[in-house]
Short mmCIF file of C-alpha atoms and ligand atoms in Angstrom, two decimals:
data_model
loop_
_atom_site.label_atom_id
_atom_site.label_comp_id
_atom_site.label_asym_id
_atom_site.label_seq_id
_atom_site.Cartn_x
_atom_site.Cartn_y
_atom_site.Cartn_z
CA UNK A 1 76.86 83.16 106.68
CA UNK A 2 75.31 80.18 109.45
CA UNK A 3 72.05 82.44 110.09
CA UNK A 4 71.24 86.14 110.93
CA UNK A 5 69.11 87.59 113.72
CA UNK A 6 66.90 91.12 112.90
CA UNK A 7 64.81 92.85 115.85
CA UNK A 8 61.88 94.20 115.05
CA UNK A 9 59.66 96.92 116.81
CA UNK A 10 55.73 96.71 117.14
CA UNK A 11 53.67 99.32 116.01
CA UNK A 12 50.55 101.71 117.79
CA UNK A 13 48.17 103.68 115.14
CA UNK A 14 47.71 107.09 116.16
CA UNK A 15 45.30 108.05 113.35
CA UNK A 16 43.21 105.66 112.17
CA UNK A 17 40.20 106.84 110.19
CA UNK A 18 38.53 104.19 107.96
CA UNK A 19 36.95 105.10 104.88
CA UNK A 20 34.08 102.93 103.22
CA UNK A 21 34.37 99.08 102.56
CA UNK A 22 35.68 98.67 99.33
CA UNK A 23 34.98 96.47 96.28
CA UNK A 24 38.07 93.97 97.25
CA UNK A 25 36.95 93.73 100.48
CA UNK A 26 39.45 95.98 102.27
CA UNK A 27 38.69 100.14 103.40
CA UNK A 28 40.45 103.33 102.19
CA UNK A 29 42.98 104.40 104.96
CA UNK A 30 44.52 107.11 106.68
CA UNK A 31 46.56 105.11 109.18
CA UNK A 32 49.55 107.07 111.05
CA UNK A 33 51.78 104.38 112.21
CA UNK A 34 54.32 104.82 114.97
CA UNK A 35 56.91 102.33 115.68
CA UNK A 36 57.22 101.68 119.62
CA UNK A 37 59.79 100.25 121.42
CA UNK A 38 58.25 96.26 121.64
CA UNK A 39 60.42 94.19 119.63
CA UNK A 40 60.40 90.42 118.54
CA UNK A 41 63.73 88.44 117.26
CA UNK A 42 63.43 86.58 114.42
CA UNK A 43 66.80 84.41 113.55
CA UNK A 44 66.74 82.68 109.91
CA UNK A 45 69.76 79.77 109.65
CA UNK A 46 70.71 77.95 106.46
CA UNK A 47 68.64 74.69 105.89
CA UNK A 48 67.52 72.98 103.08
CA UNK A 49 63.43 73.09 103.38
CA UNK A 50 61.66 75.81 105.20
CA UNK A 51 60.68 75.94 108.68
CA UNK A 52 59.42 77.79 111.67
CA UNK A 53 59.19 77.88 115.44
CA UNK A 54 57.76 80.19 117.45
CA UNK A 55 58.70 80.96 121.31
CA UNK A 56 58.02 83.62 123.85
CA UNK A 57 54.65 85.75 124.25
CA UNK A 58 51.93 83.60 123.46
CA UNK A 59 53.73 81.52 121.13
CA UNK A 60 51.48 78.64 120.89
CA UNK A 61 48.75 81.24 119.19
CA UNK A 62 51.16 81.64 116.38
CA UNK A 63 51.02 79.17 113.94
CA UNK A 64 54.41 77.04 113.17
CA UNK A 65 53.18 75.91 109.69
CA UNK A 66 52.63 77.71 105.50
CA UNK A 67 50.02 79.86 107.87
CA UNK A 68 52.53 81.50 109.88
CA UNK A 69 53.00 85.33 108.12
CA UNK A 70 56.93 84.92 108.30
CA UNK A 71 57.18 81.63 106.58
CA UNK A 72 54.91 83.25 103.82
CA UNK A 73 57.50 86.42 103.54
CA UNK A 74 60.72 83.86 103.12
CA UNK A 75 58.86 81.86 100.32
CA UNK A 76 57.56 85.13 98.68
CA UNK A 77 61.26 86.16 98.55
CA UNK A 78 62.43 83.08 97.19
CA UNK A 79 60.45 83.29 94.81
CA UNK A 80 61.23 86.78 93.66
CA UNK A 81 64.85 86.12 93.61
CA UNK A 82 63.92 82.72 91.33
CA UNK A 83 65.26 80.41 93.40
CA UNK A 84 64.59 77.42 95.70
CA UNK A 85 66.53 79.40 99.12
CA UNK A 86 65.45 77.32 102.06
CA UNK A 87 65.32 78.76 105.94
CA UNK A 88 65.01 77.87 109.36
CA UNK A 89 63.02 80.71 111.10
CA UNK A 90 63.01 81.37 114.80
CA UNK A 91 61.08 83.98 116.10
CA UNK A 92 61.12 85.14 119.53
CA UNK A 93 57.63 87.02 120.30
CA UNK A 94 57.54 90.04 122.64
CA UNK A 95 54.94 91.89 120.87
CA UNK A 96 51.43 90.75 121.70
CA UNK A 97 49.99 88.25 119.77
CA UNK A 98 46.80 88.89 117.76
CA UNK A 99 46.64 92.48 119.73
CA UNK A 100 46.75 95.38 117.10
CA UNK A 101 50.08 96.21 117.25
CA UNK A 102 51.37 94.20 114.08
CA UNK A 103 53.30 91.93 115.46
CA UNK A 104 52.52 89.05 112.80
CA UNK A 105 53.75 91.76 110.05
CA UNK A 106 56.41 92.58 112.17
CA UNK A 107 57.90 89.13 112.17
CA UNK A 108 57.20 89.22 108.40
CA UNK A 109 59.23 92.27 107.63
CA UNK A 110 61.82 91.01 109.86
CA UNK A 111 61.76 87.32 107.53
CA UNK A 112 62.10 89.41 104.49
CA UNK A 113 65.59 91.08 106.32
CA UNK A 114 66.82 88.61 107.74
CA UNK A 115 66.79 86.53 104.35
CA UNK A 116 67.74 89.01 102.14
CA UNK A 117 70.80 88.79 103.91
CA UNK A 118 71.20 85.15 104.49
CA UNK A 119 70.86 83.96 101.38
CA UNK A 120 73.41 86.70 99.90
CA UNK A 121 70.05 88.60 97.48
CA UNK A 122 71.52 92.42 97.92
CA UNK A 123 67.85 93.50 96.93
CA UNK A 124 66.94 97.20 98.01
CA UNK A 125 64.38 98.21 100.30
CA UNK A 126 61.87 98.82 97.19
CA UNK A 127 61.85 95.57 96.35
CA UNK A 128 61.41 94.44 99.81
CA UNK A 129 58.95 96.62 100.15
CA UNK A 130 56.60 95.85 96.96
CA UNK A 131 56.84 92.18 98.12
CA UNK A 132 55.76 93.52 101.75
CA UNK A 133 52.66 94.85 100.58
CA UNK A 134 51.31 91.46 99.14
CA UNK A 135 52.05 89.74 102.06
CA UNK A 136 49.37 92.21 103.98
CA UNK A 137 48.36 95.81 104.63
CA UNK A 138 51.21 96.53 107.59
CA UNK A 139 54.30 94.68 106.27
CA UNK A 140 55.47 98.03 104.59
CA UNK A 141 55.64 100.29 107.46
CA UNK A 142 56.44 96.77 109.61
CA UNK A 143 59.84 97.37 107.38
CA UNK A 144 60.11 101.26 107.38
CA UNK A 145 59.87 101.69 110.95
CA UNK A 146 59.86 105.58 112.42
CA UNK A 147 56.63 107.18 111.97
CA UNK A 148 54.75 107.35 108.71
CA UNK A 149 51.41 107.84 107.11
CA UNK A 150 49.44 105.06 105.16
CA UNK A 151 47.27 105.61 102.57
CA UNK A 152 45.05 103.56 100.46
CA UNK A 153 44.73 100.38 102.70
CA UNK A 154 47.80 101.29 104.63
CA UNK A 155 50.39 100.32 102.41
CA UNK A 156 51.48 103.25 100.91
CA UNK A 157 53.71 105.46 103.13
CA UNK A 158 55.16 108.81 103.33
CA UNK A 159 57.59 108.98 106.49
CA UNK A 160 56.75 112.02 108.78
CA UNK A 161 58.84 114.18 111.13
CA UNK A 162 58.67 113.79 114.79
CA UNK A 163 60.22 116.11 117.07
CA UNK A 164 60.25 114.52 120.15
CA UNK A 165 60.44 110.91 122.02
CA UNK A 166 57.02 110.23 123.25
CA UNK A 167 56.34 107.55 126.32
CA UNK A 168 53.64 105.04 125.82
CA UNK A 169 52.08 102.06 127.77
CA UNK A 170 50.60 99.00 126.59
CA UNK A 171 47.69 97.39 128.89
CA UNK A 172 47.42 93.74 126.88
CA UNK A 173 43.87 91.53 126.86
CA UNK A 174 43.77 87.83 128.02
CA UNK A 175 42.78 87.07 124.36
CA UNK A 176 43.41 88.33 120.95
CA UNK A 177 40.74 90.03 118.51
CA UNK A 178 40.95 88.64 114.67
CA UNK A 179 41.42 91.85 112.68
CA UNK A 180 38.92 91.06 109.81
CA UNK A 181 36.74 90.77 112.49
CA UNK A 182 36.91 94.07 113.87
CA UNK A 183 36.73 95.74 110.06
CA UNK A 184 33.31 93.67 109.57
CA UNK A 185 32.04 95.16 113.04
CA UNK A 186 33.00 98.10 112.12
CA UNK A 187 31.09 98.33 109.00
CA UNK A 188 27.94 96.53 111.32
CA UNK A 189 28.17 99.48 113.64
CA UNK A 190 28.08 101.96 111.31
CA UNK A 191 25.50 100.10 109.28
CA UNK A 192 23.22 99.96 112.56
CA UNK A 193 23.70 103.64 113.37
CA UNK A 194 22.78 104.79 110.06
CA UNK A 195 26.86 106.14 108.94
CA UNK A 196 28.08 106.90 106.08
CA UNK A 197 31.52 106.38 105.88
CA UNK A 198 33.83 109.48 104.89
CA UNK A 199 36.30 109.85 103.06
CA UNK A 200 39.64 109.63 105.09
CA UNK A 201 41.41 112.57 105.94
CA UNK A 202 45.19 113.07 107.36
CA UNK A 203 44.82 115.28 111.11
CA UNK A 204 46.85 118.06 110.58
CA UNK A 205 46.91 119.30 114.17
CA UNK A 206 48.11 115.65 114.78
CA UNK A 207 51.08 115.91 112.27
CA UNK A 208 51.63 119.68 113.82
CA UNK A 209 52.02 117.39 117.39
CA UNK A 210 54.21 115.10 115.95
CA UNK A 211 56.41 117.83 114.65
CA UNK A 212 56.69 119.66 117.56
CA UNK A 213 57.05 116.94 119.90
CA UNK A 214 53.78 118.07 121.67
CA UNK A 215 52.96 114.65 124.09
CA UNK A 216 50.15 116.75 125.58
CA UNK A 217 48.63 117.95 121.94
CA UNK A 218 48.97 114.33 120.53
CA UNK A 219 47.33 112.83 123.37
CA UNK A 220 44.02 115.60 122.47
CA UNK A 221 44.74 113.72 119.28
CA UNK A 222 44.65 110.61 119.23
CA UNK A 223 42.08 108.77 117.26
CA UNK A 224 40.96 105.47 116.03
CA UNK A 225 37.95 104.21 113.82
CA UNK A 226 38.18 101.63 114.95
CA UNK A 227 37.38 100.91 118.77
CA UNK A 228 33.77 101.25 118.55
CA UNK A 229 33.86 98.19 116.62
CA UNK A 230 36.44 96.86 119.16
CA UNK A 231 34.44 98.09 122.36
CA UNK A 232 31.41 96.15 120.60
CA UNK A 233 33.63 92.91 120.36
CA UNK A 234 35.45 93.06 123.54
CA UNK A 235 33.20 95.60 126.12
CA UNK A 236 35.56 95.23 129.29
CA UNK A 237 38.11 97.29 127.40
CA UNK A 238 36.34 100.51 128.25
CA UNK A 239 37.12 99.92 131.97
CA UNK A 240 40.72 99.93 130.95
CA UNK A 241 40.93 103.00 128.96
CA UNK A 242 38.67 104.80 131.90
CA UNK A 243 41.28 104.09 134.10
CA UNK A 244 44.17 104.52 132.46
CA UNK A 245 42.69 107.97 131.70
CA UNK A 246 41.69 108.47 135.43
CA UNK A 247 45.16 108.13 135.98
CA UNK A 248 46.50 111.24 133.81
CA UNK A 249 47.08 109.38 130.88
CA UNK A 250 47.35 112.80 127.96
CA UNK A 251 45.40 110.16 125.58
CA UNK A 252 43.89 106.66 125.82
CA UNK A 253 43.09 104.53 122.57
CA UNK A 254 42.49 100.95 121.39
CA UNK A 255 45.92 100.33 119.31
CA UNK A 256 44.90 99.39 115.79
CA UNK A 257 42.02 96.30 115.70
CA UNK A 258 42.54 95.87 119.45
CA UNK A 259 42.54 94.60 122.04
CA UNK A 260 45.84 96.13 122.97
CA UNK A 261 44.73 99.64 124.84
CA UNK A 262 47.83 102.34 124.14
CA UNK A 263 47.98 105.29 126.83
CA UNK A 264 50.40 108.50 125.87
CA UNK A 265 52.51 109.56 129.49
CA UNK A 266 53.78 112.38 129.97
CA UNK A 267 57.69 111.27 130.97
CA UNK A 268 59.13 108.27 131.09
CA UNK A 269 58.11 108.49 134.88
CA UNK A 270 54.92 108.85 133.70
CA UNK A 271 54.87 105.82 132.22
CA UNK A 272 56.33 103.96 135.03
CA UNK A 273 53.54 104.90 137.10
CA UNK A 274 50.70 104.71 134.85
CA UNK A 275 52.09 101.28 134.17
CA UNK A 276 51.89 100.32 137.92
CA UNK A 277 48.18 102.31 138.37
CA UNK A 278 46.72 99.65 135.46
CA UNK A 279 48.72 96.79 137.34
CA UNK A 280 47.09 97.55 140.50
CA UNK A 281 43.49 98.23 139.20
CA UNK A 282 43.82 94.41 137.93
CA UNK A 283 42.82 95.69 133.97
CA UNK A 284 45.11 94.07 132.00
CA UNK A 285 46.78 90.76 131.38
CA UNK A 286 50.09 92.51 131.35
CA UNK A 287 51.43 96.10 130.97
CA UNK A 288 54.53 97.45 128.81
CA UNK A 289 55.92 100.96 129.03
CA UNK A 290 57.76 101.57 125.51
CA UNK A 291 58.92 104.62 124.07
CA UNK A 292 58.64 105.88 120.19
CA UNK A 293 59.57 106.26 117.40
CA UNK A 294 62.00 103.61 116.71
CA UNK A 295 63.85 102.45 114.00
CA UNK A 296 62.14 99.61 111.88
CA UNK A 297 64.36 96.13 110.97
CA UNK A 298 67.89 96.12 112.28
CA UNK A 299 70.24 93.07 112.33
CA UNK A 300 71.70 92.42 115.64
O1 C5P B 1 46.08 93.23 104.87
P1 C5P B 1 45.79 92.28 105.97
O2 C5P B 1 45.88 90.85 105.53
O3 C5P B 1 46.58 92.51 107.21
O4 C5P B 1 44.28 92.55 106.37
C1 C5P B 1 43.56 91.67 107.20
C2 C5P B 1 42.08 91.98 107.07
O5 C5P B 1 41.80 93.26 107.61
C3 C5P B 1 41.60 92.05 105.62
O6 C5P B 1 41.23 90.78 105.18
C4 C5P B 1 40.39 92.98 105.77
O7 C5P B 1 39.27 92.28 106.25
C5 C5P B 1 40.82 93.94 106.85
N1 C5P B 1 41.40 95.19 106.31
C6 C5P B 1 40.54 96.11 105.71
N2 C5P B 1 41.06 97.28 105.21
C7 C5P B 1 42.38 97.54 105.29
C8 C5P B 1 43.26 96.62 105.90
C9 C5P B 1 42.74 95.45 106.39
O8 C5P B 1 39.34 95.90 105.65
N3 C5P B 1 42.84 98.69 104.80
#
């Protein structure tokens, strides 16, 4: 085999409740992931050493060096399977870059496939998986895909049913926020204001949404620790989630650290229109309309 290409969908949180910053630096999770339909291509070809280059969205924000997430996931592999593999990664970026909706884990996960197969390994999802969660907090679900819950700092899933297809759109920010920074700010605003953090808890009237496919009762839903900390770092994006609920939308959040905003529609006509409302109203950099779940990793 010359090389293999694996799409791979972005993600939106729609429960994210943070618990207290732990010893190692990271916070207890409850973090509902739900794959949306965003995707990035990432192509590994047979070569001797290991390389990357990045194209599309935003592509010279990603680095093309040992720092780039995708490059870390073929090495980590390698090194698993106890050999000296090399690759030639391509990755074609869709998903927004640096904008809480994993697209750097994405185009890990999607390393990990593609590679797997390339270089002949066979190895099953579980081992794909354990490496995942090394290589950062939303490479797991990054390779699960669907909709799942996270637990400790995200990396432990349990897939959940969802009865429906649910309509989203994506208003993106001229600039990305660093997501370490947005988990320090958040511990600085609840510092300041005198919270303590509690332990997190799964929403069960959000689950009970998902299972019904309920767009209206997982819009009432929706929730995210933390945007106050990314309102704090980045204060124009309350104009955009005003108007993107001004304009019907059945729930506005910051997706993950931000500064993506995520809107739930109604339809897919919905969506369409919502879409062209934040156009017009000149709030975003760009706006997607996607649709979720999705599957996670598939080779094309
Ligand atoms: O795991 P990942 O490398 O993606 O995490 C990036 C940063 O986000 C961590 O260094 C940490 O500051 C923060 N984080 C956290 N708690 C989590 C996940 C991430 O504080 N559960």
């Amino acid at each position: 085999m010359d090389s293999v290409t694996v799409r791979v969908p972005a993600k939106v949180n729609l429960q994210l409740a943070v618990g207290p910053l732990r010893e190692d630096g990271y916070h207890d999770l409850v973090n509902v992931f739900h794959a949306v339909s965003i995707f990035d291509e990432v192509t590994a070809a047979a070569e001797s050493g290991m390389s990357v280059r990045v194209e599309g969205e935003s592509a010279d924000q990603v680095p093309e060096n040992d720092d780039n997430l995708a490059i870390q996931a073929a090495v980590a592999l390698a090194r698993h399977a106890g050999r000296s593999y090399g690759v030639s990664l391509a990755i074609r970026k869709t998903i927004p870059v640096a904008g809480g909706m994993a697209g750097g884990s994405a185009d890990a996960a999607a390393a990990l496939v593609a590679c797997n197969e390339l270089w002949g390994l066979g190895l099953p999802v579980e081992d794909l998986m354990e490496i995942a969660a090394d290589l950062g907090s939303d490479v797991p679900f990054a390779l699960l895909g669907g909709t799942a819950v996270g637990t400790g700092r995200g990396e432990r899933l349990t897939p959940l049913e969802v009865g429906g297809t649910f309509h989203w759109v994506f208003a993106l920010a001229d600039e990305g926020l660093s997501t370490a920074k947005v988990y320090g700010e958040c511990d600085r605003v609840r510092e300041t204001a005198g919270e303590q953090a509690a332990p997190p808890r799964t929403s069960e009237p959000l689950l009970a949404a998902l299972r019904a496919g309920d767009a209206k009762a997982l819009g009432a839903e929706l929730t995210n620790d933390l945007q106050p900390a990314a309102l704090s770092l980045r204060g124009s994006l309350a104009r955009t989630l005003d108007t993107g609920r001004q304009h019907g939308a059945l729930g506005s959040l910051v997706s993950g650290s931000g500064p993506t905003c995520a809107f739930l529609a109604e339809s897919e006509a919905h969506a369409a229109a919502l879409a062209a409302s934040l156009r017009d109203a000149g709030v975003a950099r760009d706006v997607l309309v996607a649709h979720g779940p999705v599957p996670g990793p598939t080779v094309v």
